[in-house]
mmCIF file of C-alpha atoms in Angstrom:
data_model
loop_
_atom_site.group_PDB
_atom_site.id
_atom_site.type_symbol
_atom_site.label_atom_id
_atom_site.label_comp_id
_atom_site.label_asym_id
_atom_site.label_seq_id
_atom_site.Cartn_x
_atom_site.Cartn_y
_atom_site.Cartn_z
ATOM 1 C CA UNK A 1300 22.825 -21.206 -2.222
ATOM 2 C CA UNK A 1301 23.903 -24.605 -3.445
ATOM 3 C CA UNK A 1302 26.803 -26.431 -1.814
ATOM 4 C CA UNK A 1303 28.245 -29.782 -2.869
ATOM 5 C CA UNK A 1304 28.922 -31.649 0.351
ATOM 6 C CA UNK A 1305 30.710 -34.995 0.152
ATOM 7 C CA UNK A 1306 29.660 -35.206 -3.466
ATOM 8 C CA UNK A 1307 25.989 -34.415 -2.811
ATOM 9 C CA UNK A 1308 24.256 -31.133 -3.800
ATOM 10 C CA UNK A 1309 22.350 -29.430 -0.987
ATOM 11 C CA UNK A 1310 20.569 -26.071 -0.609
ATOM 12 C CA UNK A 1311 21.493 -23.818 2.325
ATOM 13 C CA UNK A 1312 20.479 -20.297 3.346
ATOM 14 C CA UNK A 1313 23.137 -17.631 2.812
ATOM 15 C CA UNK A 1314 25.194 -16.333 4.601
ATOM 16 C CA UNK A 1315 26.656 -19.477 6.136
ATOM 17 C CA UNK A 1316 30.043 -20.179 7.722
ATOM 18 C CA UNK A 1317 31.834 -23.515 7.876
ATOM 19 C CA UNK A 1318 31.083 -23.670 11.625
ATOM 20 C CA UNK A 1319 27.362 -23.138 10.944
ATOM 21 C CA UNK A 1320 27.357 -25.797 8.250
ATOM 22 C CA UNK A 1321 29.096 -28.279 10.560
ATOM 23 C CA UNK A 1322 26.509 -27.556 13.271
ATOM 24 C CA UNK A 1323 23.615 -27.919 10.797
ATOM 25 C CA UNK A 1324 24.942 -31.375 9.898
ATOM 26 C CA UNK A 1325 25.155 -32.347 13.608
ATOM 27 C CA UNK A 1326 28.947 -32.572 13.616
ATOM 28 C CA UNK A 1327 29.709 -29.666 15.965
ATOM 29 C CA UNK A 1328 32.334 -30.696 18.516
ATOM 30 C CA UNK A 1329 33.048 -33.994 16.735
ATOM 31 C CA UNK A 1330 36.437 -35.119 15.422
ATOM 32 C CA UNK A 1331 36.089 -34.154 11.776
ATOM 33 C CA UNK A 1332 38.176 -32.342 9.177
ATOM 34 C CA UNK A 1333 36.868 -29.990 6.516
ATOM 35 C CA UNK A 1334 38.163 -29.241 3.050
ATOM 36 C CA UNK A 1335 36.731 -26.423 0.910
ATOM 37 C CA UNK A 1336 37.394 -26.457 -2.833
ATOM 38 C CA UNK A 1337 40.424 -28.673 -2.291
ATOM 39 C CA UNK A 1338 41.984 -26.710 0.583
ATOM 40 C CA UNK A 1339 41.901 -27.582 4.277
ATOM 41 C CA UNK A 1340 39.875 -25.225 6.456
ATOM 42 C CA UNK A 1341 41.662 -25.418 9.837
ATOM 43 C CA UNK A 1342 39.340 -25.932 12.813
ATOM 44 C CA UNK A 1343 40.313 -22.523 14.218
ATOM 45 C CA UNK A 1344 38.946 -20.833 11.094
ATOM 46 C CA UNK A 1345 35.582 -22.588 10.805
ATOM 47 C CA UNK A 1346 33.734 -19.700 12.444
ATOM 48 C CA UNK A 1347 35.220 -17.021 10.195
ATOM 49 C CA UNK A 1348 35.112 -18.892 6.871
ATOM 50 C CA UNK A 1349 32.039 -17.858 4.858
ATOM 51 C CA UNK A 1350 30.770 -20.248 2.212
ATOM 52 C CA UNK A 1351 29.646 -19.149 -1.239
ATOM 53 C CA UNK A 1352 27.352 -20.668 -3.828
ATOM 54 C CA UNK A 1353 28.977 -23.598 -5.625
ATOM 55 C CA UNK A 1354 31.562 -24.398 -2.931
ATOM 56 C CA UNK A 1355 32.629 -28.028 -2.867
ATOM 57 C CA UNK A 1356 33.006 -29.233 0.707
ATOM 58 C CA UNK A 1357 34.470 -32.477 2.011
ATOM 59 C CA UNK A 1358 33.901 -33.476 5.634
ATOM 60 C CA UNK A 1359 35.771 -36.553 6.823
ATOM 61 C CA UNK A 1360 36.145 -38.722 9.906
ATOM 62 C CA UNK A 1361 38.394 -41.576 10.958
ATOM 63 C CA UNK A 1362 36.879 -45.009 10.336
ATOM 64 C CA UNK A 1363 38.130 -48.539 10.852
ATOM 65 C CA UNK A 1364 40.847 -49.505 8.391
ATOM 66 C CA UNK A 1365 44.209 -51.183 7.978
ATOM 67 C CA UNK B 742 67.456 -47.621 31.741
ATOM 68 C CA UNK B 743 68.013 -50.386 29.245
ATOM 69 C CA UNK B 744 65.640 -50.290 26.287
ATOM 70 C CA UNK B 745 63.198 -53.178 26.084
ATOM 71 C CA UNK B 746 63.854 -55.549 23.184
ATOM 72 C CA UNK B 747 60.193 -55.088 22.380
ATOM 73 C CA UNK B 748 60.158 -51.326 22.031
ATOM 74 C CA UNK B 749 60.229 -49.771 18.575
ATOM 75 C CA UNK B 750 61.527 -46.315 17.699
ATOM 76 C CA UNK B 751 60.043 -44.536 14.680
ATOM 77 C CA UNK B 752 60.867 -40.928 13.789
ATOM 78 C CA UNK B 753 62.534 -40.429 17.173
ATOM 79 C CA UNK B 754 59.588 -41.643 19.235
ATOM 80 C CA UNK B 755 59.686 -44.953 21.109
ATOM 81 C CA UNK B 756 56.646 -47.218 21.236
ATOM 82 C CA UNK B 757 56.153 -50.133 23.613
ATOM 83 C CA UNK B 758 55.091 -52.689 20.994
ATOM 84 C CA UNK B 759 56.447 -53.862 17.652
ATOM 85 C CA UNK B 760 52.977 -54.977 16.664
ATOM 86 C CA UNK B 761 50.882 -52.394 14.821
ATOM 87 C CA UNK B 762 47.256 -53.183 14.152
ATOM 88 C CA UNK B 763 44.474 -52.003 11.910
ATOM 89 C CA UNK B 764 40.961 -51.177 13.054
ATOM 90 C CA UNK B 765 38.948 -52.448 10.073
ATOM 91 C CA UNK B 766 36.657 -55.442 9.621
ATOM 92 C CA UNK B 767 35.620 -55.849 13.273
ATOM 93 C CA UNK B 768 32.036 -56.667 14.261
ATOM 94 C CA UNK B 769 31.684 -53.404 16.217
ATOM 95 C CA UNK B 770 33.754 -50.793 18.026
ATOM 96 C CA UNK B 771 33.722 -52.711 21.296
ATOM 97 C CA UNK B 772 35.331 -55.726 19.606
ATOM 98 C CA UNK B 773 37.814 -53.372 17.894
ATOM 99 C CA UNK B 774 38.872 -51.930 21.225
ATOM 100 C CA UNK B 775 39.042 -55.289 23.022
ATOM 101 C CA UNK B 776 41.188 -56.817 20.246
ATOM 102 C CA UNK B 777 43.553 -53.857 20.234
ATOM 103 C CA UNK B 778 43.927 -54.067 23.996
ATOM 104 C CA UNK B 779 44.676 -57.798 23.726
ATOM 105 C CA UNK B 780 47.280 -57.140 21.014
ATOM 106 C CA UNK B 781 49.160 -54.648 23.175
ATOM 107 C CA UNK B 782 49.580 -52.417 20.114
ATOM 108 C CA UNK B 783 50.157 -48.741 20.658
ATOM 109 C CA UNK B 784 50.092 -47.645 17.009
ATOM 110 C CA UNK B 785 46.746 -48.275 15.328
ATOM 111 C CA UNK B 786 45.811 -47.512 11.747
ATOM 112 C CA UNK B 787 42.600 -45.808 10.677
ATOM 113 C CA UNK B 788 41.106 -44.893 7.309
ATOM 114 C CA UNK B 789 39.782 -41.447 6.392
ATOM 115 C CA UNK B 790 36.314 -41.363 4.856
ATOM 116 C CA UNK B 791 33.472 -38.963 4.146
ATOM 117 C CA UNK B 792 31.216 -38.513 7.130
ATOM 118 C CA UNK B 793 27.448 -38.830 6.974
ATOM 119 C CA UNK B 794 25.947 -35.447 6.189
ATOM 120 C CA UNK B 795 23.356 -35.151 8.885
ATOM 121 C CA UNK B 796 21.330 -38.270 8.105
ATOM 122 C CA UNK B 797 22.921 -40.249 10.911
ATOM 123 C CA UNK B 798 23.458 -37.855 13.819
ATOM 124 C CA UNK B 799 24.924 -39.478 16.905
ATOM 125 C CA UNK B 800 26.827 -42.147 14.946
ATOM 126 C CA UNK B 801 29.659 -43.435 17.181
ATOM 127 C CA UNK B 802 33.120 -42.111 16.330
ATOM 128 C CA UNK B 803 36.101 -44.484 16.188
ATOM 129 C CA UNK B 804 38.340 -41.916 17.882
ATOM 130 C CA UNK B 805 36.053 -41.927 20.931
ATOM 131 C CA UNK B 806 36.804 -45.658 21.264
ATOM 132 C CA UNK B 807 40.524 -45.194 20.510
ATOM 133 C CA UNK B 808 41.398 -41.820 22.036
ATOM 134 C CA UNK B 809 44.444 -40.213 20.399
ATOM 135 C CA UNK B 810 45.703 -39.381 23.900
ATOM 136 C CA UNK B 811 46.044 -43.115 24.563
ATOM 137 C CA UNK B 812 46.975 -44.534 21.140
ATOM 138 C CA UNK B 813 49.118 -43.289 18.284
ATOM 139 C CA UNK B 814 46.657 -42.998 15.435
ATOM 140 C CA UNK B 815 48.195 -43.830 12.068
ATOM 141 C CA UNK B 816 45.922 -42.537 9.301
ATOM 142 C CA UNK B 817 46.201 -44.454 6.040
ATOM 143 C CA UNK B 818 45.461 -43.699 2.407
ATOM 144 C CA UNK B 819 43.724 -46.987 1.680
ATOM 145 C CA UNK B 820 41.662 -46.786 -1.471
ATOM 146 C CA UNK B 821 43.850 -44.108 -3.078
ATOM 147 C CA UNK B 822 45.141 -44.884 -6.574
ATOM 148 C CA UNK B 823 46.987 -41.622 -7.286
ATOM 149 C CA UNK B 824 49.625 -39.596 -5.459
ATOM 150 C CA UNK B 825 47.287 -36.577 -5.517
ATOM 151 C CA UNK B 826 44.447 -38.426 -3.754
ATOM 152 C CA UNK B 827 46.829 -39.863 -1.155
ATOM 153 C CA UNK B 828 48.345 -36.459 -0.364
ATOM 154 C CA UNK B 829 44.901 -34.854 -0.134
ATOM 155 C CA UNK B 830 43.689 -37.607 2.211
ATOM 156 C CA UNK B 831 46.659 -37.195 4.541
ATOM 157 C CA UNK B 832 46.304 -33.415 4.662
ATOM 158 C CA UNK B 833 42.740 -33.988 5.891
ATOM 159 C CA UNK B 834 44.020 -36.604 8.350
ATOM 160 C CA UNK B 835 46.574 -34.201 9.769
ATOM 161 C CA UNK B 836 43.849 -31.608 10.306
ATOM 162 C CA UNK B 837 41.639 -34.269 11.894
ATOM 163 C CA UNK B 838 44.427 -35.339 14.266
ATOM 164 C CA UNK B 839 45.490 -31.856 15.399
ATOM 165 C CA UNK B 840 48.599 -31.655 13.250
ATOM 166 C CA UNK B 841 50.063 -35.042 14.122
ATOM 167 C CA UNK B 842 52.518 -35.832 11.300
ATOM 168 C CA UNK B 843 52.899 -39.652 11.427
ATOM 169 C CA UNK B 844 51.003 -41.348 8.602
ATOM 170 C CA UNK B 845 50.810 -44.505 6.521
ATOM 171 C CA UNK B 846 51.101 -43.901 2.806
ATOM 172 C CA UNK B 847 49.735 -46.490 0.446
ATOM 173 C CA UNK B 848 48.994 -45.838 -3.197
ATOM 174 C CA UNK B 849 47.356 -48.836 -4.784
ATOM 175 C CA UNK B 850 47.739 -50.012 -8.333
ATOM 176 C CA UNK B 851 45.079 -52.623 -8.928
ATOM 177 C CA UNK B 852 41.885 -53.304 -6.949
ATOM 178 C CA UNK B 853 42.100 -57.044 -7.571
ATOM 179 C CA UNK B 854 45.475 -57.506 -5.864
ATOM 180 C CA UNK B 855 45.982 -54.180 -4.002
ATOM 181 C CA UNK B 856 49.623 -54.143 -5.060
ATOM 182 C CA UNK B 857 51.234 -50.743 -4.554
ATOM 183 C CA UNK B 858 51.665 -48.389 -7.518
ATOM 184 C CA UNK B 859 55.311 -47.598 -6.816
ATOM 185 C CA UNK B 860 55.812 -44.603 -9.163
ATOM 186 C CA UNK B 861 52.797 -42.873 -7.571
ATOM 187 C CA UNK B 862 53.938 -43.959 -4.094
ATOM 188 C CA UNK B 863 57.372 -42.374 -4.641
ATOM 189 C CA UNK B 864 55.753 -39.177 -5.947
ATOM 190 C CA UNK B 865 53.392 -38.909 -2.975
ATOM 191 C CA UNK B 866 56.226 -39.630 -0.525
ATOM 192 C CA UNK B 867 58.272 -36.724 -1.932
ATOM 193 C CA UNK B 868 55.407 -34.271 -1.488
ATOM 194 C CA UNK B 869 54.481 -35.503 1.976
ATOM 195 C CA UNK B 870 58.050 -35.434 3.312
ATOM 196 C CA UNK B 871 58.428 -31.851 1.980
ATOM 197 C CA UNK B 872 55.222 -30.916 3.821
ATOM 198 C CA UNK B 873 56.586 -32.256 7.105
ATOM 199 C CA UNK B 874 54.754 -35.563 7.290
ATOM 200 C CA UNK B 875 56.485 -38.557 8.888
ATOM 201 C CA UNK B 876 55.765 -41.173 6.288
ATOM 202 C CA UNK B 877 55.559 -44.904 6.948
ATOM 203 C CA UNK B 878 55.162 -46.367 3.516
ATOM 204 C CA UNK B 879 53.487 -49.514 2.201
ATOM 205 C CA UNK B 880 55.649 -50.700 -0.683
ATOM 206 C CA UNK B 881 56.623 -53.566 -2.925
ATOM 207 C CA UNK B 882 59.198 -56.007 -1.526
ATOM 208 C CA UNK B 883 61.806 -54.471 -3.809
ATOM 209 C CA UNK B 884 65.072 -53.494 -2.089
ATOM 210 C CA UNK B 885 65.894 -50.823 -4.669
ATOM 211 C CA UNK B 886 62.607 -48.969 -4.332
ATOM 212 C CA UNK B 887 62.693 -49.380 -0.542
ATOM 213 C CA UNK B 888 66.021 -47.534 -0.571
ATOM 214 C CA UNK B 889 64.548 -44.843 -2.836
ATOM 215 C CA UNK B 890 61.753 -44.286 -0.301
ATOM 216 C CA UNK B 891 64.313 -44.086 2.480
ATOM 217 C CA UNK B 892 66.361 -41.570 0.498
ATOM 218 C CA UNK B 893 63.251 -39.421 0.049
ATOM 219 C CA UNK B 894 62.985 -39.319 3.847
ATOM 220 C CA UNK B 895 60.334 -41.891 4.751
ATOM 221 C CA UNK B 896 60.589 -42.844 8.439
ATOM 222 C CA UNK B 897 59.766 -46.533 7.905
ATOM 223 C CA UNK B 898 59.424 -48.824 4.913
ATOM 224 C CA UNK B 899 56.647 -51.402 4.989
ATOM 225 C CA UNK B 900 56.901 -54.045 2.274
ATOM 226 C CA UNK B 901 54.022 -56.416 1.793
ATOM 227 C CA UNK B 902 54.635 -60.016 2.849
ATOM 228 C CA UNK B 903 51.791 -61.079 0.566
ATOM 229 C CA UNK B 904 48.572 -59.525 -0.706
ATOM 230 C CA UNK B 905 46.577 -57.252 1.640
ATOM 231 C CA UNK B 906 43.936 -59.242 3.477
ATOM 232 C CA UNK B 907 45.047 -62.544 1.907
ATOM 233 C CA UNK B 908 46.626 -64.260 4.907
ATOM 234 C CA UNK B 909 49.048 -65.946 2.515
ATOM 235 C CA UNK B 910 51.941 -65.384 4.901
ATOM 236 C CA UNK B 911 55.573 -64.516 4.183
ATOM 237 C CA UNK B 912 55.865 -65.466 0.518
ATOM 238 C CA UNK B 913 59.295 -64.014 -0.196
ATOM 239 C CA UNK B 914 61.508 -64.016 2.903
ATOM 240 C CA UNK B 915 64.579 -63.582 0.687
ATOM 241 C CA UNK B 916 63.466 -60.200 -0.601
ATOM 242 C CA UNK B 917 62.493 -59.091 2.895
ATOM 243 C CA UNK B 918 66.010 -59.971 4.089
ATOM 244 C CA UNK B 919 67.529 -57.943 1.257
ATOM 245 C CA UNK B 920 65.448 -54.937 2.314
ATOM 246 C CA UNK B 921 66.229 -55.390 6.027
ATOM 247 C CA UNK B 922 69.968 -55.766 5.419
ATOM 248 C CA UNK B 923 70.171 -52.478 3.492
ATOM 249 C CA UNK B 924 67.697 -50.383 5.452
ATOM 250 C CA UNK B 925 68.668 -47.546 7.790
ATOM 251 C CA UNK B 926 65.055 -46.965 8.883
ATOM 252 C CA UNK B 927 62.708 -49.479 10.515
ATOM 253 C CA UNK B 928 61.327 -52.166 8.199
ATOM 254 C CA UNK B 929 57.852 -53.442 9.011
ATOM 255 C CA UNK B 930 55.971 -56.179 7.238
ATOM 256 C CA UNK B 931 52.643 -54.704 6.226
ATOM 257 C CA UNK B 932 50.025 -57.029 4.802
ATOM 258 C CA UNK B 933 49.778 -60.745 4.253
ATOM 259 C CA UNK B 934 50.254 -62.155 7.740
ATOM 260 C CA UNK B 935 47.670 -64.891 8.369
ATOM 261 C CA UNK B 936 48.588 -66.460 11.675
ATOM 262 C CA UNK B 937 51.047 -66.211 14.560
ATOM 263 C CA UNK B 938 53.859 -68.183 12.909
ATOM 264 C CA UNK B 939 53.846 -65.716 9.976
ATOM 265 C CA UNK B 940 54.415 -62.839 12.383
ATOM 266 C CA UNK B 941 57.183 -64.782 14.141
ATOM 267 C CA UNK B 942 58.881 -65.547 10.809
ATOM 268 C CA UNK B 943 58.823 -61.855 9.870
ATOM 269 C CA UNK B 944 60.396 -60.911 13.179
ATOM 270 C CA UNK B 945 62.983 -63.721 13.028
ATOM 271 C CA UNK B 946 64.048 -62.368 9.642
ATOM 272 C CA UNK B 947 64.926 -59.140 11.444
ATOM 273 C CA UNK B 948 61.883 -57.008 10.713
ATOM 274 C CA UNK B 949 61.455 -54.184 13.191
ATOM 275 C CA UNK B 950 57.722 -54.704 13.404
ATOM 276 C CA UNK B 951 54.609 -56.129 11.829
ATOM 277 C CA UNK B 952 51.410 -54.363 10.829
ATOM 278 C CA UNK B 953 48.282 -56.477 10.474
ATOM 279 C CA UNK B 954 44.513 -56.179 10.471
ATOM 280 C CA UNK B 955 42.591 -59.045 8.863
ATOM 281 C CA UNK B 956 44.583 -61.827 10.553
ATOM 282 C CA UNK B 957 43.157 -60.655 13.869
ATOM 283 C CA UNK B 958 39.785 -59.250 12.807
ATOM 284 C CA UNK B 959 38.827 -62.294 10.748
ATOM 285 C CA UNK B 960 40.123 -64.956 13.110
ATOM 286 C CA UNK B 961 37.335 -67.077 14.569
ATOM 287 C CA UNK B 962 38.215 -65.542 17.950
ATOM 288 C CA UNK B 963 39.797 -62.136 17.298
ATOM 289 C CA UNK B 964 40.774 -61.449 20.918
ATOM 290 C CA UNK B 965 42.606 -64.748 21.257
ATOM 291 C CA UNK B 966 44.386 -64.192 17.935
ATOM 292 C CA UNK B 967 45.359 -60.675 19.037
ATOM 293 C CA UNK B 968 46.997 -62.184 22.104
ATOM 294 C CA UNK B 969 48.702 -64.846 19.958
ATOM 295 C CA UNK B 970 50.073 -62.165 17.630
ATOM 296 C CA UNK B 971 51.463 -60.174 20.543
ATOM 297 C CA UNK B 972 53.363 -63.252 21.727
ATOM 298 C CA UNK B 973 54.473 -64.205 18.213
ATOM 299 C CA UNK B 974 55.969 -60.777 17.568
ATOM 300 C CA UNK B 975 57.756 -60.861 20.924
ATOM 301 C CA UNK B 976 58.950 -64.442 20.431
ATOM 302 C CA UNK B 977 60.174 -63.696 16.917
ATOM 303 C CA UNK B 978 62.052 -60.621 18.102
ATOM 304 C CA UNK B 979 63.708 -62.509 20.941
ATOM 305 C CA UNK B 980 64.693 -65.342 18.602
ATOM 306 C CA UNK B 981 66.178 -62.836 16.163
ATOM 307 C CA UNK B 982 68.193 -61.184 18.929
ATOM 308 C CA UNK B 983 69.243 -64.544 20.377
ATOM 309 C CA UNK B 984 70.549 -65.695 16.987
ATOM 310 C CA UNK B 985 69.467 -69.077 15.754
ATOM 311 C CA UNK B 986 71.815 -72.068 15.781
ATOM 312 C CA UNK B 987 73.533 -73.007 12.542
ATOM 313 C CA UNK B 988 71.601 -75.451 10.392
ATOM 314 C CA UNK B 989 73.414 -78.781 10.078
ATOM 315 C CA UNK B 990 71.995 -80.454 7.058
ATOM 316 C CA UNK B 991 71.674 -84.244 7.274
ATOM 317 C CA UNK B 992 73.907 -84.328 10.325
ATOM 318 C CA UNK B 993 72.343 -85.170 13.687
ATOM 319 C CA UNK B 994 74.026 -84.109 16.929
ATOM 320 C CA UNK B 995 72.717 -85.676 20.172
ATOM 321 C CA UNK B 996 71.637 -83.310 22.937
ATOM 322 C CA UNK B 997 72.418 -85.864 25.672
ATOM 323 C CA UNK B 998 75.898 -87.090 26.701
ATOM 324 C CA UNK B 999 77.256 -89.912 24.560
ATOM 325 C CA UNK B 1000 79.265 -91.328 27.489
ATOM 326 C CA UNK B 1001 78.198 -92.849 30.825
ATOM 327 C CA UNK B 1002 75.433 -94.939 29.340
ATOM 328 C CA UNK B 1003 74.460 -97.879 31.550
ATOM 329 C CA UNK B 1004 75.916 -101.202 30.460
ATOM 330 C CA UNK B 1005 78.796 -99.487 28.652
#
């Protein structure tokens, strides 16, 4: 299936959960936040949230800023 | 216990420093951390940005250098030009920071001067306050709109002293005084401070705190400037509390006795 992650299209095998996606991108256990199609996916629900073809995902971190 | 003149209470929580600092524009994370330690700041701002998507595994994370258990992390909405983008960014920030509600709202209007877009700022503030955020808000130095933000429920108003990152200093102390005199929530100068005397002037005007980033990060020696800013904010606060003497225009008044001079 195709997912748009941080604005970039990527192919992933289905089925895939948010937790599996985060692990595949090497962010497991890191301080990140995930949004799926405009809605927050709380950390506690990463493992149970299945992704579907065409989902738009944002993954963010804190960076230096004023 | 008597409260320290240097502690600052925002949304019911007391912080040890009236100096708030940003974390941008440093050479690396170790300089960021050292400068923040030298500044004595407890509240530090961060930006929220897209992470790398696997191409840079093992990239250091700012929150490992500034653990939320040790600092109060103030996520900002820098780079947002609409209320919708700002609200979306802060929802992500709240998730990132385990539900912590304190945030810095800024909705910009023009990339060349980074002035706030006040109609969008007011709109975003309404939504965020309804959603339970504790909003510290970057705003124009306009006493009427500062009051509107307060009425919406913002926990601090943060007028610019001059343009973000400009170091132009306190360009309109008169407007800042108007805001301070009316405000029922803390007023912090956010943006424009260039050097220690600017921070002291803001505090002498009666500001509750100062938020700065570039003045420290882009000083020739950031750690030394961080220390200078800590002292300037404390000195300015003490001078404000002490109450300055009245200005006597064109009228000198000797500090030494006028009697008992030898040969008199």
